[in-house]
Coordinates of C-alpha atoms and ligand atoms in Angstrom, one line a residue:
M1 CA -27.6 16.3 169.8
S2 CA -26.7 13.3 171.9
N3 CA -24.3 15.3 174.1
P4 CA -26.3 16.2 177.2
K5 CA -24.0 18.9 178.4
P6 CA -22.5 20.9 175.6
I7 CA -19.1 22.2 176.3
R8 CA -19.0 26.0 176.4
T9 CA -16.2 27.7 174.6
S10 CA -15.2 31.3 174.2
T11 CA -13.2 32.3 171.1
A12 CA -11.5 35.3 169.6
S13 CA -9.2 35.9 166.6
Q14 CA -7.3 38.8 165.1
S15 CA -4.8 39.5 162.4
H16 CA -2.3 42.4 162.3
V17 CA 0.1 43.6 159.6
G18 CA 3.0 44.0 162.1
Q19 CA 5.6 46.7 162.2
V20 CA 7.5 46.2 159.0
R21 CA 5.5 44.6 156.2
A22 CA 3.4 46.8 153.9
A23 CA 0.7 44.2 153.4
N24 CA -1.0 41.6 155.5
Q25 CA -0.9 38.2 153.8
D26 CA -2.3 36.4 157.0
V27 CA -6.0 35.8 157.6
C28 CA -8.0 34.3 160.4
G29 CA -11.7 33.3 160.7
E30 CA -14.2 31.6 162.9
F31 CA -17.1 29.5 161.6
S32 CA -19.9 27.8 163.5
D33 CA -22.9 25.7 162.6
D34 CA -26.3 25.1 164.2
L35 CA -25.0 22.0 166.0
G36 CA -22.7 24.2 168.0
R37 CA -19.6 23.1 166.3
R38 CA -17.0 25.8 165.9
L39 CA -14.0 26.0 163.6
L40 CA -11.1 28.4 164.0
V41 CA -8.7 29.0 161.1
V42 CA -5.3 30.8 160.7
A43 CA -3.6 31.0 157.3
D44 CA -0.3 32.7 156.3
G45 CA 0.0 33.3 152.5
M46 CA 3.1 33.6 150.4
G47 CA 3.8 34.6 146.9
G48 CA 4.6 37.7 144.9
H49 CA 2.3 40.5 143.8
A50 CA -1.0 39.8 145.6
G51 CA -0.5 36.1 145.5
G52 CA 0.0 35.6 149.3
E53 CA -3.1 37.5 150.2
I54 CA -5.2 35.7 147.6
A55 CA -3.9 32.3 148.6
S56 CA -4.6 32.7 152.3
Q57 CA -8.1 34.2 151.6
L58 CA -8.9 31.4 149.2
A59 CA -7.9 28.9 151.9
L60 CA -10.1 30.6 154.6
E61 CA -13.1 30.7 152.3
T62 CA -12.7 27.1 151.0
I63 CA -12.2 25.7 154.5
G64 CA -15.2 27.6 155.8
E65 CA -17.4 26.4 152.8
I66 CA -16.5 22.8 153.3
F67 CA -17.2 23.0 157.1
G68 CA -20.5 24.7 156.3
V69 CA -21.7 21.8 154.0
G70 CA -22.0 19.6 157.1
F71 CA -20.2 16.5 158.2
D72 CA -20.2 13.4 160.4
D73 CA -16.5 12.7 160.7
P74 CA -14.4 15.7 161.8
I75 CA -11.1 14.3 160.6
E76 CA -12.5 13.5 157.2
M77 CA -14.0 17.0 157.0
L78 CA -10.8 18.8 158.0
R79 CA -8.7 16.8 155.6
K80 CA -11.2 17.4 152.8
A81 CA -11.3 21.2 153.7
L82 CA -7.5 21.6 153.5
K83 CA -7.2 19.5 150.4
G84 CA -10.0 21.4 148.8
A85 CA -8.3 24.7 149.6
N86 CA -5.1 23.3 148.1
A87 CA -6.8 22.4 144.9
K88 CA -8.5 25.8 144.6
I89 CA -5.4 27.8 145.2
H90 CA -3.4 25.6 142.8
Q91 CA -5.9 26.1 140.1
A92 CA -6.1 29.8 140.6
G93 CA -2.3 30.0 140.5
N94 CA -2.1 28.1 137.3
A95 CA -4.8 30.3 135.7
A96 CA -2.8 33.6 136.2
P97 CA 0.9 33.9 135.5
E98 CA 1.4 36.6 138.2
L99 CA -0.1 34.2 140.8
H100 CA 1.9 31.2 139.8
N101 CA 3.4 29.4 142.8
M102 CA 1.3 31.3 145.3
G103 CA 0.7 29.3 148.5
T104 CA -0.3 29.4 152.1
T105 CA -0.1 27.7 155.4
A106 CA -3.3 26.7 157.2
V107 CA -4.1 25.5 160.7
A108 CA -7.7 24.7 161.6
L109 CA -9.1 23.7 165.0
L110 CA -12.5 22.2 165.5
L111 CA -14.5 22.1 168.8
G112 CA -17.9 21.0 169.6
V113 CA -17.8 17.4 168.3
G114 CA -18.4 15.5 171.5
E115 CA -15.7 16.0 174.1
T116 CA -12.9 16.1 171.5
V117 CA -10.8 18.7 169.7
S118 CA -9.5 18.1 166.1
V119 CA -6.7 20.0 164.5
A120 CA -5.5 20.0 160.9
H121 CA -2.5 21.8 159.5
V122 CA -0.1 22.3 156.6
G123 CA 3.0 24.5 157.0
D124 CA 4.3 26.2 160.0
S125 CA 1.3 28.0 161.4
R126 CA 0.9 26.4 164.8
A127 CA -1.6 25.1 167.4
Y128 CA -0.8 25.2 171.1
R129 CA -2.7 23.8 174.0
M130 CA -2.5 25.0 177.6
R131 CA -3.7 22.3 180.1
S132 CA -3.3 22.5 183.8
G133 CA -1.1 25.6 183.3
R134 CA 1.3 23.8 180.9
L135 CA 1.7 25.0 177.4
E136 CA 2.3 22.5 174.6
Q137 CA 2.7 22.9 170.9
I138 CA 0.4 20.2 169.4
T139 CA 1.3 20.7 165.7
E140 CA 4.7 19.9 164.2
D141 CA 5.9 22.5 161.7
H142 CA 6.2 21.2 158.1
S143 CA 9.5 23.1 157.8
W144 CA 13.0 22.3 156.7
V145 CA 14.5 23.2 160.1
R146 CA 12.0 21.1 162.1
E147 CA 12.8 18.1 159.9
E148 CA 16.5 18.7 160.5
V149 CA 15.9 18.8 164.3
R150 CA 13.8 15.6 164.1
Q151 CA 16.6 13.9 162.2
N152 CA 19.1 15.1 164.9
R153 CA 21.0 17.1 162.3
L154 CA 20.2 20.5 163.9
A155 CA 19.9 21.5 167.5
A156 CA 16.4 22.8 168.4
E157 CA 17.9 26.0 169.9
D158 CA 19.6 26.8 166.5
A159 CA 16.4 26.3 164.4
E160 CA 14.9 29.7 165.1
S161 CA 17.9 31.6 164.0
H162 CA 18.8 29.3 161.1
P163 CA 18.9 31.1 157.6
M164 CA 16.5 28.4 156.3
K165 CA 14.0 28.7 159.1
N166 CA 11.3 30.0 156.7
V167 CA 11.6 27.1 154.2
L168 CA 8.5 25.0 154.2
L169 CA 8.3 21.4 153.2
R170 CA 4.5 21.6 152.7
S171 CA 2.1 24.4 151.9
L172 CA -1.3 24.7 150.3
G173 CA -1.6 25.5 146.6
V174 CA 1.9 24.9 145.4
A175 CA 1.3 21.3 144.2
P176 CA -1.8 19.6 142.9
E177 CA -1.9 17.3 146.0
V178 CA -0.9 17.9 149.6
N179 CA -0.6 15.8 152.7
V180 CA -2.6 17.2 155.6
S181 CA -1.6 16.4 159.2
V182 CA -4.7 15.8 161.4
I183 CA -5.0 15.0 165.1
R184 CA -8.1 14.3 167.3
E185 CA -7.8 14.3 171.0
P186 CA -10.0 14.2 174.1
L187 CA -11.0 17.6 175.5
R188 CA -10.8 18.5 179.1
P189 CA -12.6 21.3 180.9
G190 CA -10.4 24.4 181.2
D191 CA -8.3 23.5 178.1
R192 CA -7.1 26.6 176.2
F193 CA -6.0 26.6 172.6
M194 CA -4.1 29.1 170.5
L195 CA -3.5 29.1 166.7
C196 CA -1.0 31.5 165.3
S197 CA 1.2 32.3 162.3
D198 CA 5.0 32.4 162.5
G199 CA 4.7 36.2 163.0
L200 CA 3.6 35.4 166.6
W201 CA 5.8 32.5 167.5
G202 CA 8.8 34.1 165.9
E203 CA 8.5 37.1 168.2
V204 CA 7.0 35.8 171.3
G205 CA 8.6 32.9 173.3
P206 CA 6.8 30.0 175.0
A207 CA 7.1 31.5 178.4
E208 CA 5.5 34.7 177.3
I209 CA 2.7 32.8 175.5
S210 CA 2.1 30.8 178.6
E211 CA 1.9 33.8 180.8
I212 CA -0.6 35.6 178.6
M213 CA -2.7 32.4 177.9
A214 CA -2.9 31.6 181.6
R215 CA -4.3 34.9 182.8
S216 CA -6.5 36.2 180.0
D217 CA -9.9 35.6 178.5
A218 CA -9.9 34.9 174.8
P219 CA -10.2 38.4 173.4
T220 CA -7.6 39.7 175.9
A221 CA -5.2 36.9 175.1
V222 CA -5.5 37.6 171.4
H223 CA -4.9 41.3 171.9
D224 CA -2.1 40.9 174.3
L225 CA -0.2 38.3 172.2
I226 CA -0.4 40.5 169.1
D227 CA 0.6 43.5 171.1
L228 CA 3.6 41.7 172.5
A229 CA 4.7 40.5 169.0
N230 CA 4.5 44.1 167.8
R231 CA 6.5 45.4 170.8
N232 CA 9.1 42.6 170.2
G233 CA 9.7 43.8 166.7
G234 CA 6.6 42.9 164.6
S235 CA 8.9 41.8 161.7
D236 CA 6.1 39.8 160.1
N237 CA 2.3 39.8 159.9
V238 CA 0.9 38.4 163.1
T239 CA -2.3 36.4 163.6
V240 CA -3.7 34.7 166.6
A241 CA -6.9 32.8 167.4
V242 CA -7.7 31.6 170.9
A243 CA -10.4 29.2 172.2
I244 CA -11.0 28.7 175.9
V245 CA -13.1 25.7 177.0
Q246 CA -15.1 26.4 180.1
D247 CA -13.9 25.1 183.3
Q248 CA -16.6 23.0 184.9
E249 CA -15.6 24.4 188.3
S250 CA -16.9 27.8 187.4
D251 CA -19.3 29.5 185.1
S252 CA -17.0 32.5 184.5
T253 CA -16.4 31.8 180.8
R254 CA -20.1 32.1 180.1
E255 CA -20.1 35.8 180.1
I256 CA -17.0 35.9 178.0
E257 CA -18.5 33.5 175.5
Q258 CA -21.5 35.7 175.0
S259 CA -19.4 38.7 174.3
A260 CA -16.8 37.0 172.2
T261 CA -18.8 34.9 169.9
A262 CA -20.7 37.5 168.0
P263 CA -20.7 36.8 164.3
N264 CA -17.0 37.2 163.4
T265 CA -15.9 35.5 160.3
E266 CA -14.0 38.6 159.5
S267 CA -11.5 39.7 162.1
A268 CA -12.3 43.0 163.8
T269 CA -9.8 45.7 164.2
L270 CA -8.4 46.1 167.7
P271 CA -6.6 49.2 168.8
M272 CA -2.9 48.7 168.2
P273 CA 0.3 50.7 168.7
P274 CA 1.2 52.9 165.7
T275 CA 3.1 51.0 163.1
A276 CA 6.7 51.9 162.7
G277 CA 6.9 51.0 159.0
G278 CA 3.7 52.1 157.3
E279 CA 3.6 54.6 154.5
G280 CA 6.4 54.7 152.0
Y281 CA 8.1 51.6 153.5
S282 CA 8.6 49.0 150.8
A283 CA 8.7 45.6 152.4
S284 CA 11.2 43.5 150.6
E285 CA 9.9 40.1 149.8
S286 CA 13.3 38.7 150.3
V287 CA 13.5 39.9 153.9
N288 CA 12.3 37.1 156.1
A289 CA 9.9 36.1 153.3
R290 CA 8.5 32.6 153.3
T291 CA 10.0 30.4 150.6
R292 CA 9.1 27.1 149.3
W293 CA 11.2 24.0 149.2
P294 CA 12.2 23.3 145.6
S295 CA 9.8 20.9 144.0
W296 CA 12.5 18.4 143.2
V297 CA 12.7 17.5 146.8
G298 CA 9.1 16.3 146.6
Ligands
CA1 CA1 4.4 34.8 158.2

């Protein structure tokens, strides 16, 4: 490769069912290629029966496959990957009545293409960046409440408790086509990134995310964020992926990188506090369940 000094990154990811739900419809995954490019993905499925689980898994697989084919343009690849996932889920949903209208969010972060980071997303799974100790959400939710806030029709502080907070304007699989939001930005040494489903950001506030992201290596940050979401209620499935770009000032992430980047396209199981719901608890789909915006809105 032309890059004389490859940027070292340590990554980790994990998904947890939470404290209330009976099933985990979230997934996460990490993919890398022989050019040292690395892709992190979080997806949060929705749909009755097994639809949500199938949709998010199909998204993860399809995005990983399209990344694995190889590419020159990261933006084009990410857009193609999420659009490919959309088509595959939509087809699968049409082929089986019980899976009709299944869908999923997806957020994907790509590192290792020069000194840049690229992020693509659909839905309200988020990407955050911590730079120089400051946390910033770098994706904008494709949600009804976010759009209301943007149009100055709803106060930002009211969005999180709004009864329509789970209504998405975009998701993968629900329609034959989807618009994918993609950004590409310069990377700086020491940048830290976090992808998560709403089960994390709905339970853990920005100050708490900041505090954990600032002090932890990637596996510890993933563990501690999920642990805190569960201690704060764990009302939804919770999924987190973290990537830490090595600070040029020190070589301290090197050791972490070696321990954290073992083959890990499937998330490992970390020790978690005992779940409060569990056996016999029937999670109602209507409780805090993700809903889709009616198709007539477009
Ligand atoms: Ca969720």
